Coordinates of C-alpha atoms in Angstrom, one line a residue:
Chain A
X93 CA 115.4 76.9 110.8
X94 CA 115.8 80.4 109.3
X95 CA 115.0 83.1 111.8
X96 CA 115.1 86.9 111.7
X97 CA 114.7 89.0 114.8
X98 CA 114.3 92.8 114.6
X99 CA 115.0 95.3 117.4
X100 CA 115.6 99.0 117.9
X101 CA 112.1 100.3 117.3
X102 CA 110.5 102.9 119.6
X103 CA 109.1 106.4 119.9
X104 CA 111.2 109.2 118.4
X105 CA 110.5 112.9 117.7
X106 CA 110.2 114.3 114.2
X107 CA 113.6 115.1 112.9
X108 CA 115.2 112.4 115.1
X109 CA 117.2 109.3 114.4
X110 CA 116.8 105.6 115.1
X111 CA 118.8 102.5 114.1
X112 CA 117.1 99.2 113.6
X113 CA 118.8 95.8 113.7
X114 CA 117.9 92.4 112.4
X115 CA 119.7 89.4 113.7
X116 CA 119.7 86.5 111.3
X117 CA 120.3 82.8 112.0
X118 CA 119.8 79.4 110.3
X119 CA 121.3 80.3 106.9
X120 CA 124.6 81.6 105.4
X121 CA 123.8 85.2 105.9
X122 CA 126.6 86.6 103.7
X123 CA 125.2 84.7 100.7
X124 CA 121.9 86.4 100.6
X125 CA 120.5 89.9 99.8
X126 CA 118.4 91.3 102.6
X127 CA 115.6 93.9 102.6
X128 CA 113.5 96.1 104.8
X129 CA 109.7 96.4 104.2
X130 CA 107.4 98.6 106.3
X131 CA 103.7 98.8 107.1
X132 CA 102.1 101.9 108.4
X133 CA 99.2 101.3 110.9
X134 CA 96.2 99.9 109.1
X135 CA 97.9 100.2 105.7
X136 CA 99.6 98.0 103.1
X137 CA 103.2 96.9 102.6
X138 CA 105.9 99.3 101.3
X139 CA 109.4 98.3 100.3
X140 CA 112.0 100.5 101.9
X141 CA 115.5 99.3 101.1
X142 CA 117.7 96.4 100.2
X143 CA 121.3 95.3 100.2
X144 CA 123.3 92.7 98.4
X145 CA 125.0 89.8 100.2
X146 CA 128.4 91.4 100.2
X147 CA 127.0 94.8 101.1
X148 CA 128.5 96.4 98.0
X149 CA 125.1 97.3 96.4
X150 CA 122.3 99.1 98.1
X151 CA 118.8 100.1 97.0
X152 CA 116.3 102.6 98.4
X153 CA 112.7 103.7 97.8
X154 CA 112.4 107.3 96.8
X155 CA 110.5 108.0 100.0
X156 CA 113.5 107.3 102.1
X157 CA 116.5 108.1 99.8
X158 CA 119.0 110.4 101.4
X159 CA 117.5 109.9 104.9
X160 CA 117.9 106.1 105.5
X161 CA 121.0 104.0 105.2
X162 CA 121.0 100.2 105.0
X163 CA 124.1 98.2 106.0
X164 CA 125.1 94.8 107.2
X165 CA 127.8 93.1 109.3
X166 CA 128.3 89.7 107.9
X167 CA 130.6 88.7 110.8
X168 CA 127.7 89.3 113.2
X169 CA 124.9 88.0 110.9
X170 CA 123.1 91.3 111.4
X171 CA 121.3 93.8 109.1
X172 CA 120.8 97.4 110.0
X173 CA 118.7 100.4 109.0
X174 CA 119.9 103.8 110.1
X175 CA 117.0 106.2 109.9
X176 CA 117.6 110.0 110.1
X177 CA 115.4 113.0 109.7
X178 CA 112.4 110.9 110.7
X179 CA 108.9 112.1 109.7
X180 CA 105.5 111.3 111.0
X181 CA 104.8 109.4 107.8
X182 CA 107.7 107.0 108.6
X183 CA 105.6 105.6 111.5
X184 CA 105.2 101.9 110.7
X185 CA 106.1 98.4 111.7
X186 CA 109.5 97.7 110.0
X187 CA 110.1 94.1 108.8
X188 CA 113.4 92.7 107.7
X189 CA 113.2 89.9 105.1
X190 CA 115.6 87.6 103.3
X191 CA 115.4 88.7 99.7
X192 CA 115.7 86.3 96.8
X193 CA 116.3 88.1 93.5
X194 CA 117.5 87.0 90.0
X195 CA 117.5 88.6 86.6
X196 CA 117.5 86.6 83.4
X197 CA 117.4 88.4 80.1
X198 CA 116.0 91.6 81.7
X199 CA 113.2 89.8 83.6
X200 CA 113.3 90.2 87.4
X201 CA 112.3 87.4 89.7
X202 CA 112.2 88.3 93.4
X203 CA 110.5 87.4 96.6
X204 CA 110.8 88.0 100.3
X205 CA 111.1 84.9 102.5
X206 CA 111.1 84.6 105.4
X207 CA 110.1 87.8 107.3
X208 CA 110.9 88.8 110.8
X209 CA 108.3 89.6 113.4
X210 CA 108.7 93.4 112.9
X211 CA 109.6 96.3 115.1
X212 CA 107.3 99.3 115.6
X213 CA 108.7 102.8 114.9
X214 CA 106.6 105.7 116.0
X215 CA 107.5 109.3 115.0
X216 CA 105.6 111.8 117.1
X217 CA 106.2 114.8 119.3
Chain B
X238 CA 98.0 104.8 95.8
X239 CA 99.6 101.4 95.1
X240 CA 101.3 100.6 91.8
X241 CA 99.5 97.2 91.7
X242 CA 95.7 97.1 92.1
X243 CA 93.9 94.6 94.2
X244 CA 90.3 94.5 95.3
X245 CA 90.0 95.7 98.9
X246 CA 88.0 92.7 100.1
X247 CA 86.6 89.4 99.0
X248 CA 84.5 86.8 100.8
X249 CA 83.3 83.3 100.4
X250 CA 81.8 80.4 102.4
X251 CA 83.9 77.7 104.0
X252 CA 84.8 75.0 101.5
X253 CA 84.3 77.3 98.6
X254 CA 86.9 78.8 96.2
X255 CA 88.0 82.4 95.9
X256 CA 90.2 84.3 93.5
X257 CA 92.1 87.5 94.2
X258 CA 93.2 89.6 91.3
X259 CA 96.3 91.8 91.0
X260 CA 96.5 94.3 88.1
X261 CA 99.6 96.1 86.9
X262 CA 101.3 97.2 83.8
X263 CA 104.0 96.3 81.3
X264 CA 106.7 97.8 83.5
X265 CA 105.9 95.5 86.4
X266 CA 103.7 92.4 86.1
X267 CA 103.8 92.3 82.4
X268 CA 107.6 91.7 82.3
X269 CA 108.5 90.4 85.8
X270 CA 107.5 87.6 88.1
X271 CA 104.9 87.8 90.7
X272 CA 104.8 86.7 94.4
X273 CA 102.0 86.5 96.9
X274 CA 102.0 86.9 100.7
X275 CA 99.5 86.0 103.4
X276 CA 99.3 88.2 106.5
X277 CA 97.3 86.7 109.3
X278 CA 95.9 89.2 111.9
X279 CA 98.7 90.6 114.1
X280 CA 101.5 88.6 112.4
X281 CA 104.2 89.2 109.8
X282 CA 103.6 88.5 106.1
X283 CA 104.4 85.0 104.9
X284 CA 105.3 83.9 101.4
X285 CA 102.6 81.9 99.6
X286 CA 103.5 81.9 96.0
X287 CA 106.7 82.9 94.1
X288 CA 107.7 82.9 90.4
X289 CA 104.1 83.4 89.5
X290 CA 102.9 79.9 90.4
X291 CA 105.3 78.1 92.7
X292 CA 104.6 77.2 96.3
X293 CA 107.3 77.1 99.0
X294 CA 107.5 73.9 101.0
X295 CA 104.7 73.7 103.6
X296 CA 102.2 75.7 101.6
X297 CA 99.2 73.5 100.8
X298 CA 98.1 73.0 97.1
X299 CA 94.9 74.7 98.0
X300 CA 96.8 77.9 97.1
X301 CA 97.7 78.6 93.5
X302 CA 99.0 81.4 91.4
X303 CA 98.8 82.4 87.8
X304 CA 99.7 85.3 85.5
X305 CA 98.4 86.5 82.2
X306 CA 99.7 89.6 80.6
X307 CA 99.7 92.5 83.1
X308 CA 97.5 90.7 85.7
X309 CA 98.0 87.9 88.2
X310 CA 95.6 85.9 90.2
X311 CA 95.8 84.0 93.6
X312 CA 93.3 81.2 93.9
X313 CA 92.3 79.5 97.2
X314 CA 90.2 76.4 97.2
X315 CA 88.6 74.5 100.1
X316 CA 88.4 77.7 102.1
X317 CA 88.9 77.4 105.9
X318 CA 88.3 80.0 108.6
X319 CA 92.0 80.0 109.2
X320 CA 92.5 81.5 105.8
X321 CA 91.0 84.8 106.9
X322 CA 93.9 87.2 106.3
X323 CA 95.2 90.0 104.2
X324 CA 96.7 88.9 100.9
X325 CA 99.3 91.0 99.0
X326 CA 100.8 90.6 95.5
X327 CA 104.3 91.8 94.8
X328 CA 106.6 92.2 91.9
X329 CA 109.4 94.4 90.5
X330 CA 108.7 97.6 88.6
X331 CA 111.4 98.1 86.0
X332 CA 110.5 101.7 85.4
X333 CA 110.7 102.7 89.1
X334 CA 113.5 100.2 89.9
X335 CA 111.6 99.4 93.0
X336 CA 109.9 96.4 94.5
X337 CA 106.2 97.1 94.6
X338 CA 103.2 95.6 96.3
X339 CA 99.4 95.7 95.8
X340 CA 97.3 97.5 98.3
X341 CA 96.2 94.2 99.9
X342 CA 92.9 92.2 99.9
X343 CA 91.1 91.2 103.0
X344 CA 89.6 87.7 102.8
X345 CA 86.6 86.9 104.9
X346 CA 85.4 83.3 105.2
X347 CA 81.8 83.6 106.1

């Protein structure tokens, strides 16, 4: 069974840093792209970042570009999200998800499955 | 403001059918595949539909997806109280080079 378990969330002051982790099991971790998606309290889903299976390619939403860094350790089956210069608007539950993505003749086919249970990040003084 | 537009809420009686729309543009739904997610209260999202109309194993055939032009639709038949949840559509936006979601639709089974 595929399982994803996030950790590392908590309360941090504006301008502070936090590193999230996502431990994966039940599949060949290095063969799959992974992603982070967040959900602010009472709001919808927002894609944050993604990384290829090898870790050689990374992608970021404009809202976090330059502040967040996604990485992975395939020897530990673990995905990370380093979050710096945190702002109040970064307050959210952060989910990691296995990311299926293909492109055929310019058409993108992607989906997130499964998702972890999420970890709450609160940015407040 | 979400890139994809969904109705904030829909409702129907148990046993009935409901559809949830997701409207986009040529840079997203019009030229890429759509997926749908169910988020039960207090839980993580779960994949319901991928590649516009395919169901992962374990998802009952009461759930269906379709796409036409720049819009997509999720259909749920034989509604159950356990279907009460938030539903999100998602796709890729080729102009933004981002994965994008709809704002979500809250389903109430009266």
